[in-house]
Short mmCIF file of C-alpha atoms in Angstrom, two decimals:
data_model
loop_
_atom_site.label_atom_id
_atom_site.label_comp_id
_atom_site.label_asym_id
_atom_site.label_seq_id
_atom_site.Cartn_x
_atom_site.Cartn_y
_atom_site.Cartn_z
CA MET A 1 8.31 -9.56 1.09
CA ILE A 2 4.43 -9.28 0.71
CA ALA A 3 2.93 -10.07 4.11
CA LEU A 4 0.66 -13.04 2.45
CA LEU A 5 3.83 -14.61 0.73
CA GLN A 6 5.88 -14.28 3.87
CA ALA A 7 3.12 -16.12 6.04
CA GLN A 8 2.81 -19.04 3.18
CA LYS A 9 6.81 -19.27 3.48
CA ALA A 10 6.65 -19.46 7.11
CA GLY A 11 3.71 -22.44 6.71
CA LEU A 12 1.54 -19.92 8.80
CA LEU A 13 -1.44 -20.49 5.94
CA ALA A 14 -1.70 -24.26 6.82
CA PRO A 15 -5.09 -25.46 7.94
CA LYS A 16 -3.72 -26.07 11.55
CA HIS A 17 -3.44 -22.26 11.72
CA TRP A 18 -6.68 -21.32 10.41
CA LEU A 19 -9.00 -21.64 13.84
CA PRO A 20 -6.73 -19.31 15.87
CA ASN A 21 -6.60 -16.68 13.18
CA ILE A 22 -10.23 -16.73 12.45
CA ILE A 23 -11.10 -16.32 15.99
CA ALA A 24 -8.86 -13.29 16.30
CA GLY A 25 -10.04 -11.86 13.21
CA LEU A 26 -13.62 -12.23 14.58
CA ILE A 27 -12.56 -10.34 17.66
CA VAL A 28 -10.78 -7.53 16.09
CA GLY A 29 -13.55 -7.19 13.62
CA ILE A 30 -16.08 -6.47 16.55
CA VAL A 31 -13.40 -4.02 18.27
CA ALA A 32 -12.91 -2.20 14.95
CA LEU A 33 -16.73 -1.35 14.18
CA PRO A 34 -17.13 0.99 16.92
CA LEU A 35 -13.68 2.57 16.57
CA ALA A 36 -14.15 3.12 12.73
CA MET A 37 -17.22 5.03 13.39
CA ALA A 38 -15.92 7.16 16.21
CA PHE A 39 -12.77 8.18 14.42
CA ALA A 40 -14.84 8.73 10.98
CA ILE A 41 -17.32 11.01 12.84
CA ALA A 42 -14.36 12.95 15.07
CA SER A 43 -12.76 13.38 11.46
CA GLY A 44 -15.79 15.27 10.15
CA VAL A 45 -17.32 12.48 7.85
CA LYS A 46 -20.08 9.97 8.09
CA PRO A 47 -19.79 6.73 10.38
CA GLU A 48 -20.20 4.32 7.36
CA GLN A 49 -16.93 6.06 5.60
CA GLY A 50 -14.94 4.81 8.95
CA ILE A 51 -16.24 1.27 8.26
CA TYR A 52 -15.39 1.30 4.32
CA THR A 53 -11.90 2.44 5.45
CA ALA A 54 -11.24 -0.39 7.79
CA ILE A 55 -12.72 -2.82 5.28
CA ILE A 56 -10.79 -1.73 2.03
CA ALA A 57 -7.66 -0.65 3.73
CA GLY A 58 -7.51 -3.52 6.13
CA LEU A 59 -7.78 -5.90 3.47
CA ALA A 60 -5.16 -4.10 1.31
CA VAL A 61 -2.42 -3.81 4.12
CA SER A 62 -3.25 -7.55 5.31
CA VAL A 63 -2.38 -8.91 1.72
CA LEU A 64 0.31 -6.37 0.68
CA GLY A 65 1.92 -4.97 3.80
CA GLY A 66 5.21 -5.79 5.46
CA SER A 67 3.92 -7.30 8.71
CA LYS A 68 2.10 -10.40 8.88
CA VAL A 69 -0.34 -9.35 11.68
CA GLN A 70 -0.75 -5.48 10.99
CA ILE A 71 -4.48 -4.30 11.10
CA ALA A 72 -5.01 -1.30 9.27
CA GLY A 73 -7.81 1.09 9.22
CA PRO A 74 -8.71 4.59 10.47
CA THR A 75 -7.00 5.90 13.55
CA GLY A 76 -7.18 8.55 16.25
CA ALA A 77 -3.78 10.04 15.26
CA PHE A 78 -5.43 11.09 11.95
CA ILE A 79 -8.41 12.83 13.49
CA VAL A 80 -6.79 16.24 13.96
CA ILE A 81 -5.30 16.31 10.14
CA LEU A 82 -8.57 14.96 8.60
CA ALA A 83 -10.94 17.23 10.61
CA GLY A 84 -9.01 20.21 9.44
CA ILE A 85 -8.97 19.11 5.52
CA VAL A 86 -12.54 18.42 5.73
CA ALA A 87 -13.51 22.05 7.42
CA GLN A 88 -11.29 23.59 4.60
CA TYR A 89 -11.62 21.54 1.68
CA GLY A 90 -14.50 19.34 2.33
CA ILE A 91 -15.20 15.73 1.90
CA GLU A 92 -13.81 15.57 -1.74
CA GLY A 93 -10.70 17.32 -0.87
CA LEU A 94 -10.15 14.89 1.92
CA GLN A 95 -10.39 11.94 -0.65
CA ILE A 96 -8.08 13.63 -3.06
CA ALA A 97 -5.52 14.21 -0.43
CA THR A 98 -5.81 10.82 0.70
CA LEU A 99 -5.27 9.37 -2.61
CA MET A 100 -2.40 11.71 -3.24
CA ALA A 101 -1.14 10.40 0.41
CA GLY A 102 -1.24 6.96 -0.87
CA VAL A 103 0.78 7.82 -3.93
CA ILE A 104 3.54 9.43 -1.66
CA LEU A 105 3.67 6.25 0.66
CA LEU A 106 4.02 3.95 -2.17
CA LEU A 107 6.92 5.92 -3.85
CA LEU A 108 8.42 6.00 -0.19
CA GLY A 109 8.17 2.10 -0.11
CA LEU A 110 9.37 1.57 -3.73
CA LEU A 111 12.36 3.86 -3.17
CA ARG A 112 13.11 1.82 -0.04
CA LEU A 113 12.79 5.14 2.27
CA GLY A 114 11.20 3.04 5.07
CA ALA A 115 14.08 3.36 7.37
CA VAL A 116 14.17 7.11 7.14
CA ILE A 117 11.07 7.25 9.16
CA ARG A 118 12.88 5.83 12.07
CA TYR A 119 14.96 8.98 12.09
CA ILE A 120 12.03 10.97 13.86
CA PRO A 121 13.34 11.00 17.53
CA ASP A 122 11.03 9.48 20.36
CA PRO A 123 10.45 13.07 22.28
CA VAL A 124 8.86 14.31 19.01
CA ILE A 125 6.70 11.55 18.55
CA ILE A 126 5.66 11.17 22.05
CA GLY A 127 4.95 14.98 22.03
CA PHE A 128 2.63 15.05 19.03
CA THR A 129 0.76 11.84 19.83
CA ALA A 130 0.26 13.19 23.51
CA GLY A 131 -1.03 16.36 21.80
CA ILE A 132 -3.31 14.64 19.32
CA GLY A 133 -4.68 12.81 22.77
CA VAL A 134 -5.51 16.06 24.22
CA ILE A 135 -6.94 17.64 21.28
CA ILE A 136 -9.20 14.23 20.62
CA TRP A 137 -10.35 14.36 24.56
CA VAL A 138 -11.16 18.06 24.23
CA GLY A 139 -12.92 17.66 20.75
CA GLN A 140 -15.36 14.83 22.32
CA TRP A 141 -16.67 16.98 25.06
CA ARG A 142 -19.72 18.08 22.78
CA ASP A 143 -21.03 14.80 22.19
CA PHE A 144 -20.10 13.41 25.74
CA PHE A 145 -22.00 16.06 27.49
CA GLY A 146 -24.53 17.00 24.96
CA LEU A 147 -23.27 20.41 24.50
CA PRO A 148 -24.09 23.11 21.80
CA GLN A 149 -22.27 23.17 18.37
CA VAL A 150 -18.90 24.48 19.22
CA GLN A 151 -17.85 27.81 17.79
CA GLY A 152 -14.16 28.91 17.13
CA THR A 153 -11.53 27.73 14.97
CA HIS A 154 -8.06 27.32 17.34
CA PHE A 155 -7.91 24.85 20.21
CA HIS A 156 -7.77 27.57 22.88
CA GLN A 157 -11.27 29.25 21.57
CA LYS A 158 -12.80 25.86 21.09
CA LEU A 159 -11.55 25.09 24.83
CA TRP A 160 -13.08 28.31 26.21
CA PHE A 161 -16.18 27.83 24.41
CA LEU A 162 -16.75 24.50 25.90
CA LEU A 163 -15.71 25.51 29.37
CA SER A 164 -18.06 28.59 29.08
CA HIS A 165 -21.17 26.17 28.06
CA ILE A 166 -20.46 23.30 30.17
CA GLY A 167 -23.58 24.22 32.28
CA GLN A 168 -25.67 23.64 29.28
CA LEU A 169 -24.88 19.76 29.23
CA ASN A 170 -27.56 17.43 28.71
CA ILE A 171 -28.19 15.18 31.88
CA ALA A 172 -29.33 12.14 30.01
CA THR A 173 -26.46 12.32 27.53
CA THR A 174 -23.72 12.86 30.22
CA VAL A 175 -25.26 9.93 32.46
CA LEU A 176 -24.89 7.62 29.32
CA GLY A 177 -21.59 8.94 28.53
CA VAL A 178 -20.12 8.28 31.87
CA LEU A 179 -22.01 4.89 32.05
CA ALA A 180 -20.21 3.88 29.03
CA LEU A 181 -16.66 5.31 30.24
CA ALA A 182 -17.19 3.25 33.55
CA ILE A 183 -17.74 0.14 31.35
CA LEU A 184 -14.79 0.59 29.05
CA ILE A 185 -12.66 1.25 32.26
CA MET A 186 -13.93 -1.76 34.42
CA ALA A 187 -14.97 -4.43 31.82
CA PRO A 188 -11.38 -5.55 31.27
CA ARG A 189 -10.69 -5.85 35.07
CA VAL A 190 -13.84 -8.13 35.64
CA ARG A 191 -12.65 -11.83 34.95
CA TRP A 192 -15.86 -12.93 33.03
CA LEU A 193 -15.81 -9.76 30.69
CA ALA A 194 -12.34 -9.52 30.07
CA ARG A 195 -12.56 -11.58 26.89
CA ILE A 196 -15.44 -9.54 25.55
CA PRO A 197 -14.22 -6.21 23.94
CA GLY A 198 -15.24 -3.45 26.20
CA PRO A 199 -16.20 -0.97 23.35
CA LEU A 200 -18.79 -3.54 22.25
CA ILE A 201 -20.06 -4.06 25.91
CA ALA A 202 -20.46 -0.14 26.29
CA LEU A 203 -21.99 0.30 22.83
CA ILE A 204 -24.56 -2.63 23.28
CA VAL A 205 -25.68 -1.31 26.87
CA VAL A 206 -25.78 2.58 26.16
CA THR A 207 -27.56 1.70 23.12
CA LEU A 208 -30.15 -0.51 24.69
CA LEU A 209 -30.73 1.88 27.43
CA GLN A 210 -31.33 4.67 24.97
CA ALA A 211 -33.62 2.57 22.77
CA LEU A 212 -35.52 1.30 25.83
CA PHE A 213 -36.36 4.99 27.55
CA GLN A 214 -36.14 7.14 24.61
CA PHE A 215 -34.16 9.88 26.76
CA LYS A 216 -34.83 13.32 25.18
CA GLY A 217 -32.03 15.34 23.92
CA VAL A 218 -29.67 12.44 23.20
CA SER A 219 -27.93 12.43 19.95
CA THR A 220 -27.71 9.25 18.10
CA ILE A 221 -26.19 8.17 14.88
CA GLY A 222 -29.51 8.15 13.13
CA SER A 223 -30.23 11.65 14.33
CA ALA A 224 -27.06 12.93 13.42
CA PHE A 225 -26.32 11.36 10.34
CA GLY A 226 -29.32 9.37 9.09
CA GLU A 227 -29.24 5.46 8.60
CA ILE A 228 -26.31 3.77 7.62
CA PRO A 229 -26.36 2.13 4.23
CA ARG A 230 -26.00 -1.67 3.58
CA GLY A 231 -22.98 -2.92 1.81
CA LEU A 232 -19.94 -0.89 0.21
CA PRO A 233 -20.36 1.81 -2.23
CA ALA A 234 -19.74 1.51 -5.78
CA PHE A 235 -16.00 2.52 -7.12
CA GLN A 236 -15.89 5.96 -7.71
CA LEU A 237 -12.95 8.09 -8.88
CA PRO A 238 -12.52 11.35 -6.93
CA ASP A 239 -12.52 14.37 -9.37
CA ILE A 240 -8.90 15.05 -9.48
CA ARG A 241 -8.00 18.27 -11.14
CA LEU A 242 -4.23 19.95 -11.44
CA SER A 243 -5.74 23.18 -9.54
CA LYS A 244 -6.86 20.49 -6.56
CA VAL A 245 -3.74 18.56 -6.50
CA ILE A 246 -1.68 21.68 -6.17
CA GLU A 247 -3.80 23.01 -3.35
CA LEU A 248 -3.73 19.53 -1.31
CA ILE A 249 -0.04 19.09 -1.66
CA GLY A 250 0.55 20.07 1.70
CA PRO A 251 -2.09 18.10 3.42
CA ALA A 252 -1.31 15.00 1.37
CA PHE A 253 2.17 15.11 2.84
CA ALA A 254 0.84 15.44 6.19
CA ILE A 255 -1.41 12.58 5.94
CA ALA A 256 1.40 10.56 4.29
CA MET A 257 4.07 11.46 6.76
CA LEU A 258 1.82 10.76 10.08
CA GLY A 259 0.82 7.45 8.15
CA ALA A 260 4.04 6.29 7.59
CA ILE A 261 5.06 7.05 11.14
CA GLU A 262 1.95 5.60 12.50
CA SER A 263 2.09 2.40 10.66
CA LEU A 264 5.99 1.61 11.22
CA LEU A 265 5.35 2.30 14.76
CA SER A 266 2.63 -0.58 14.90
CA ALA A 267 4.68 -2.79 13.22
CA VAL A 268 7.57 -2.35 15.41
CA VAL A 269 5.18 -2.89 18.38
CA ALA A 270 4.13 -6.07 16.43
CA ASP A 271 7.67 -7.11 16.17
CA ASN A 272 8.06 -6.93 19.97
CA MET A 273 4.79 -8.81 20.82
CA THR A 274 5.55 -11.97 18.23
CA GLY A 275 9.48 -12.10 17.77
CA ASP A 276 8.97 -11.50 14.12
CA ARG A 277 10.53 -8.67 11.97
CA HIS A 278 8.33 -6.50 9.45
CA ASP A 279 9.58 -5.15 5.91
CA SER A 280 9.34 -1.44 6.48
CA ASN A 281 9.46 -0.89 2.66
CA GLN A 282 6.90 -3.29 2.00
CA GLU A 283 4.73 -1.90 4.73
CA LEU A 284 4.74 1.63 3.35
CA VAL A 285 3.81 -0.02 -0.15
CA GLY A 286 0.87 -1.72 1.42
CA GLN A 287 -0.21 1.44 3.27
CA GLY A 288 0.07 3.38 0.06
CA VAL A 289 -2.37 1.05 -2.01
CA ALA A 290 -4.50 1.05 0.94
CA ASN A 291 -4.83 4.86 0.74
CA ILE A 292 -5.24 5.09 -2.72
CA LEU A 293 -8.16 2.49 -2.73
CA ALA A 294 -9.70 3.41 0.15
CA PRO A 295 -11.21 6.89 -1.07
CA MET A 296 -12.16 5.32 -4.39
CA PHE A 297 -14.71 3.37 -2.22
CA GLY A 298 -15.96 6.23 0.07
CA GLY A 299 -13.09 5.86 2.75
CA ILE A 300 -10.55 8.13 4.20
CA ALA A 301 -7.03 7.77 5.57
CA ALA A 302 -6.01 4.64 7.01
CA THR A 303 -2.78 3.33 8.73
CA GLY A 304 -1.61 0.64 10.77
CA ALA A 305 -3.68 0.75 13.97
CA ILE A 306 -1.74 -0.38 17.09
CA ALA A 307 -4.39 -1.23 19.52
CA ARG A 308 -6.36 -3.40 16.78
CA THR A 309 -2.95 -4.99 15.91
CA ALA A 310 -2.09 -5.68 19.55
CA THR A 311 -5.76 -7.32 20.06
CA ASN A 312 -5.29 -9.34 16.99
CA ILE A 313 -1.57 -10.77 18.36
CA ARG A 314 -3.17 -11.30 21.95
CA ASN A 315 -6.34 -13.46 20.43
CA GLY A 316 -4.06 -15.53 18.47
CA GLY A 317 -3.57 -13.77 15.07
CA THR A 318 -0.21 -15.05 13.46
CA SER A 319 -0.86 -14.33 9.70
CA PRO A 320 -2.83 -12.32 7.27
CA ILE A 321 -5.73 -14.34 7.73
CA ALA A 322 -6.85 -12.73 10.84
CA GLY A 323 -6.75 -9.15 9.03
CA ILE A 324 -8.81 -10.63 6.09
CA VAL A 325 -11.44 -12.23 8.60
CA HIS A 326 -11.54 -9.09 10.25
CA CYS A 327 -12.62 -7.10 6.93
CA LEU A 328 -15.19 -9.91 6.23
CA VAL A 329 -16.66 -9.61 9.44
CA LEU A 330 -16.98 -5.78 9.09
CA VAL A 331 -18.69 -6.46 5.66
CA LEU A 332 -21.10 -8.97 7.06
CA ILE A 333 -21.99 -6.36 9.96
CA LEU A 334 -22.60 -3.70 7.48
CA MET A 335 -24.87 -5.76 5.28
CA VAL A 336 -26.99 -7.43 8.08
CA LEU A 337 -26.93 -4.91 11.21
CA ALA A 338 -26.17 -1.53 9.62
CA PRO A 339 -29.69 -0.19 10.34
CA LEU A 340 -29.17 -1.02 13.93
CA ALA A 341 -26.25 1.32 14.47
CA SER A 342 -28.77 4.38 13.93
CA TYR A 343 -29.90 3.99 17.49
CA ILE A 344 -26.03 4.26 19.00
CA PRO A 345 -25.69 7.31 21.16
CA LEU A 346 -22.87 9.71 20.09
CA THR A 347 -22.05 9.87 23.76
CA SER A 348 -21.08 6.24 23.72
CA LEU A 349 -18.49 6.67 20.92
CA ALA A 350 -17.34 9.85 22.52
CA ALA A 351 -16.63 7.78 25.51
CA ILE A 352 -14.70 5.32 23.61
CA LEU A 353 -12.70 8.17 21.98
CA PHE A 354 -11.98 9.29 25.58
CA MET A 355 -10.17 6.08 26.10
CA VAL A 356 -8.46 6.29 22.98
CA ALA A 357 -6.87 9.85 23.64
CA TRP A 358 -5.88 8.58 27.16
CA ASN A 359 -3.93 5.57 25.55
CA MET A 360 -2.51 7.87 22.99
CA SER A 361 -1.27 10.71 25.62
CA GLN A 362 1.04 7.90 27.05
CA VAL A 363 0.85 9.49 30.34
CA ARG A 364 2.93 6.79 32.07
CA ILE A 365 5.67 7.30 29.40
CA LEU A 366 5.38 11.11 30.01
CA ILE A 367 5.89 10.78 33.83
CA GLN A 368 8.82 8.50 33.31
CA MET A 369 10.40 10.99 30.81
CA GLN A 370 9.92 13.82 32.98
CA LYS A 371 11.87 12.14 35.75
CA ARG A 372 14.86 10.37 33.57
CA ALA A 373 15.09 12.28 30.18
CA PRO A 374 17.69 14.93 29.72
CA TRP A 375 16.20 18.39 29.78
CA ILE A 376 16.83 19.17 26.08
CA ASP A 377 14.61 16.19 25.16
CA LEU A 378 11.98 17.40 27.50
CA LEU A 379 12.20 20.71 25.94
CA ILE A 380 11.72 18.98 22.31
CA LEU A 381 8.93 16.94 23.79
CA TRP A 382 6.99 19.88 25.34
CA VAL A 383 7.62 22.14 22.73
CA THR A 384 6.31 19.48 20.04
CA PHE A 385 3.31 18.98 22.24
CA ALA A 386 2.53 22.68 22.76
CA LEU A 387 2.72 23.27 18.85
CA THR A 388 0.43 20.11 18.26
CA VAL A 389 -2.29 21.74 20.57
CA LEU A 390 -1.95 25.35 19.75
CA ALA A 391 -0.79 25.58 16.19
CA ASP A 392 -0.60 22.65 13.79
CA LEU A 393 0.60 19.06 13.76
CA VAL A 394 2.86 19.31 10.66
CA VAL A 395 4.55 22.54 12.10
CA ALA A 396 4.96 20.64 15.37
CA VAL A 397 6.83 17.88 13.88
CA ASN A 398 8.84 19.76 11.67
CA ILE A 399 9.87 22.13 14.35
CA GLY A 400 10.56 19.25 16.82
CA VAL A 401 12.69 17.49 14.26
CA VAL A 402 14.60 20.67 13.47
CA LEU A 403 15.24 21.16 17.28
CA ALA A 404 16.40 17.66 17.67
CA MET A 405 18.91 17.85 14.49
CA LEU A 406 20.12 21.42 15.78
CA TYR A 407 21.05 19.63 19.16
CA VAL A 408 22.52 16.69 17.65
CA LEU A 409 24.61 19.03 15.21
CA LYS A 410 25.94 20.65 18.21
CA ARG A 411 26.90 18.02 19.95
CA THR A 412 28.52 16.62 17.49
CA ALA A 413 30.48 19.77 16.52
CA ASP A 414 31.39 19.96 20.17
CA SER A 415 32.90 16.66 20.08
CA VAL A 416 35.40 17.43 17.49
CA GLN A 417 38.83 18.00 18.53
CA VAL A 418 41.76 19.66 16.71
CA ARG A 419 44.85 18.87 19.08
CA LEU A 420 48.47 19.93 19.02
CA GLN A 421 50.00 16.59 19.92
CA SER A 422 52.89 16.33 22.26
CA GLU A 423 56.33 15.13 21.34
CA ARG A 424 55.44 11.72 23.03
CA GLU A 425 52.17 11.37 21.16
CA VAL A 426 53.88 11.94 17.89
CA ARG A 427 56.49 9.46 18.60
CA ARG A 428 54.22 6.89 19.49
CA ALA A 429 51.97 7.52 16.68
CA ALA A 430 54.87 7.56 13.97
CA ASP A 431 56.95 4.85 15.73
CA TRP A 432 59.74 7.40 15.92
CA PRO A 433 62.78 5.99 17.67
CA SER A 434 63.55 7.95 21.04
CA THR A 435 67.18 8.35 20.07
CA THR A 436 66.31 10.14 16.77
CA PRO A 437 65.20 13.98 17.10
CA LEU A 438 61.69 14.81 15.60
CA PRO A 439 61.98 17.62 12.78
CA ALA A 440 62.40 21.12 14.09
CA HIS A 441 59.83 23.86 13.64
CA THR A 442 57.46 20.99 13.09
CA ALA A 443 53.75 20.99 14.49
CA VAL A 444 51.54 17.82 14.26
CA TYR A 445 47.83 18.35 14.68
CA SER A 446 45.24 15.42 15.23
CA ILE A 447 41.52 16.05 14.09
CA GLU A 448 39.46 13.81 15.55
CA GLY A 449 35.75 13.58 14.41
CA PRO A 450 33.68 14.51 11.26
CA MET A 451 34.63 18.00 9.42
CA PHE A 452 31.44 19.49 8.52
CA PHE A 453 29.76 22.93 8.47
CA ALA A 454 29.10 23.11 12.29
CA ALA A 455 32.46 21.80 13.28
CA VAL A 456 34.83 23.61 11.28
CA GLU A 457 35.34 26.40 14.00
CA ALA A 458 37.72 24.23 16.11
CA PHE A 459 40.17 23.85 13.03
CA GLN A 460 40.04 27.60 12.25
CA GLN A 461 41.06 28.40 15.82
CA ALA A 462 43.73 25.97 15.68
CA MET A 463 44.93 27.45 12.42
CA GLU A 464 44.83 30.88 13.93
CA ASN A 465 46.85 29.93 17.10
CA LEU A 466 50.20 28.05 15.44
CA PRO A 467 53.37 28.00 17.12
CA GLN A 468 55.36 30.95 16.10
CA ASP A 469 58.19 28.86 14.91
CA ALA A 470 56.25 26.06 13.08
CA ARG A 471 57.19 25.99 9.63
CA TYR A 472 55.79 22.71 8.85
CA ILE A 473 52.35 21.78 9.84
CA VAL A 474 51.12 18.07 9.65
CA LEU A 475 47.45 17.37 9.78
CA ARG A 476 46.65 13.80 10.88
CA LEU A 477 43.30 12.95 9.34
CA ASN A 478 43.04 9.36 10.47
CA TYR A 479 40.18 10.15 13.01
CA VAL A 480 38.04 12.04 10.29
CA PRO A 481 35.34 9.77 8.58
CA PHE A 482 34.11 12.26 6.37
CA LEU A 483 34.02 16.10 5.48
CA ASP A 484 31.73 18.25 3.42
CA VAL A 485 32.18 21.01 1.13
CA THR A 486 32.28 23.74 4.00
CA ALA A 487 35.12 21.91 5.75
CA LEU A 488 37.08 21.79 2.37
CA GLN A 489 36.73 25.43 1.59
CA VAL A 490 38.01 26.24 5.19
CA ILE A 491 40.87 23.83 4.45
CA GLU A 492 41.89 25.53 1.04
CA GLY A 493 41.44 29.00 2.80
CA ALA A 494 43.83 27.52 5.65
CA LEU A 495 46.39 26.32 2.89
CA GLN A 496 46.23 29.60 0.95
CA GLN A 497 46.88 31.52 4.32
CA LEU A 498 50.01 29.14 5.16
CA HIS A 499 51.37 29.42 1.84
CA ALA A 500 51.45 33.24 2.19
CA GLN A 501 53.14 33.01 5.48
CA LYS A 502 55.79 30.64 3.72
CA ARG A 503 54.45 27.59 5.71
CA GLN A 504 54.15 24.25 4.44
CA LEU A 505 51.15 22.07 4.89
CA LEU A 506 51.06 18.01 4.95
CA LEU A 507 48.42 15.70 5.22
CA SER A 508 48.60 12.16 6.79
CA GLU A 509 46.39 9.14 7.13
CA ALA A 510 43.23 10.39 5.35
CA ASN A 511 41.05 7.54 4.33
CA ASP A 512 39.94 6.84 0.80
CA LYS A 513 36.66 8.81 1.00
CA VAL A 514 38.44 11.88 2.37
CA ARG A 515 41.33 11.82 -0.32
CA ASN A 516 38.80 11.74 -2.76
CA LYS A 517 37.02 14.58 -1.81
CA LEU A 518 40.05 16.57 -1.29
CA LYS A 519 40.99 15.75 -4.81
CA ARG A 520 37.55 16.59 -6.47
CA MET A 521 37.79 20.18 -4.74
CA GLY A 522 40.86 20.70 -6.10
CA VAL A 523 42.61 20.97 -2.57
CA MET A 524 45.03 18.30 -3.50
CA GLY A 525 46.49 20.70 -6.18
CA LEU A 526 47.10 23.15 -3.59
CA VAL A 527 48.77 20.64 -1.20
CA PHE A 528 50.51 18.98 -4.00
CA GLU A 529 50.32 15.05 -4.27
CA ARG A 530 53.83 14.87 -2.60
CA ASN A 531 52.37 16.62 0.37
CA VAL A 532 49.77 13.60 1.15
CA TYR A 533 50.92 10.66 3.00
CA PRO A 534 49.24 7.37 3.88
CA ASN A 535 50.76 7.54 7.60
CA LEU A 536 52.53 10.02 9.81
CA GLU A 537 56.06 8.33 9.75
CA ASP A 538 56.36 9.30 6.01
CA ALA A 539 55.13 12.81 6.60
CA LEU A 540 57.79 13.31 9.17
CA CYS A 541 60.54 11.71 7.20
CA ALA A 542 59.36 14.22 4.40
CA VAL A 543 59.73 17.23 6.37
CA GLN A 544 63.33 16.05 7.40
CA ARG A 545 64.20 15.90 3.71
CA ALA A 546 62.76 19.16 3.03
CA GLN A 547 64.80 20.80 5.87
CA VAL A 548 67.90 19.11 4.68
CA GLN A 549 67.25 20.35 1.13
CA ALA A 550 66.53 23.76 2.44
CA MET A 551 69.95 23.78 4.49
CA ASP A 552 71.94 22.69 1.32
CA GLU A 553 70.66 25.60 -0.72
#
C-alpha cells in the first residue's frame, strides 16, 4: 500500500502528529542540504542537481513508497557508478540511464519482485559497500587537500597520482578540511551541540572563515561551479534515442539494482527502528517513479538514504509528512539562500564525504565478521571488495553473488544422500512384521534431499555400485522435495541401464510434484504406472508378487 495511505490508515496524519513530523522534516532538510551537494559534486555533476534530486525524489518516495519514514535522495553508494557514467556518456547520458533505471525499478515493483533483492548475501553487500567507501574516501583527497586535477582512469592509477602529488597540498585548504572533519567527529559528542546536525555546523564555520579571511587557493562551490540558481528548473524530457537506450542498458541496470538494494536496506533499518513493516514492492514502485521524475527536473539517480532516514526517525518522524516537509525546506533554502552556497569551500564537503565513506565502510562489522564468519563468507566479502575497488561495482556484485550461489549449491549437493537401507530400517519404514521375511534379491535405497544437477553424482554412484544379487531396486523418494531436468534424465538413463541388466526398478513415496514431473518427462512410461507406489509396503508386496509369478512360470 502507498506510504501516504498507510499513514492515513494508521491515524498518523492526524493533527496531533503534525508537530513532531514537521520538526523531524526541518532537521532532515538541513542535514540533506550539504549531503545532496556533496554527493552531486562527487558524482561529476553540479551541486544544485543534488538538491533537485533530494526534492523531487524525496517527495515521490515519501508519497508513493512502501515505508512511512523513508527519506530518499542522492546517496554515497551511487557516486562510483554515476561518476563513471558521466565521464563516459556525459550528464545527458546519466539522465537517460537514470530514467531507464526508474522504469526498471517500477517494473520490478509492479511484478512483485521486491523479495528477490533480499537474496543477495550479506558478505556481498558488506563487500561492495566497504569498497565504495574506500573509493569515495580516496576520491575526495583532491578537494580535501587542494591537490591538482587527478589523472588516471583506474583506482590504482588515481591513488598513485594522489600519493605522488601529496606534497603539493594547499595548506589553507587542508587546515579548513581538518577543521571541518574535527567538527563532524566532535559535535555529536558535545551535549549542547548534539541536537544540531554536524554537517551544518562544519559547513557554517568553515564557510564563515573562508568568507572572512579569503584564503588563497581554496576552491569553493562558486569558483568551481558558479552561483547556484534559485528555484527548481523547468521540466525537460531528456533526448531519448534508441541508440542511446541500447548503449545505456548496462548502466541503467547497475543504477536500478544498486538503488533497489540500497532502498530496501534502508527500509529494513527503518523497520527495525520503528517496529513497523514496509512493503518492498511498493517501495520499488516509489523509487521507480522518483528516478523517472528526477532527471526530468535536472536531477540524478536517487534511492533510500539510510542516514537521513535514521535521522528522521530519531527526531520524531513517523509519517510521510516529515519527508514532505524535508522537501519543502530544501525548496525554501534553494529559493532564499542559494547565492550564499557559492562561498562553501569544497574541502568542507570533502570532509562530510570522508564521514560518509567511514560509515559506509562499516569497519566494526568487518572486524566482527573477520573474527566470527566462516572462511568462505570472508572470501566472498574480500573478493567483492577487491573487485569493487579495482574493477567495477557491477562485476563485483555479479561475481560475489555467483560465488555465494556456487557455495550454496555445493553445500546442498553434499547434503544429498543416496543410502542403501538396512533390513531393520526397511522393516520399520514398511511396518513389515518381524516374522515375515523380506523379499529376496531386493535393495531399498533412500534418497534424501533435492535431486538437481549438482546432486546427481551420489545417485549415479549408488546405481553403479548395486549389490550383485539385487534384481529388484526400490527407490524411496519421500525425502525428495523436487527434482530438475538433469535429475530426470539421470533417472531415465539408470532405468534403461537396469532394464538392459534385466533388473526391475520401483519408485515409492514420491510427492505429487515429483510424480507429475516424472510423468511429463515420460519417465513413468519407462517404469510403468504399476511400478510407482504410494508407500514402501506396497512396493515390497509388489516385489513379492513378481517373484511368486516368476517362480510359477
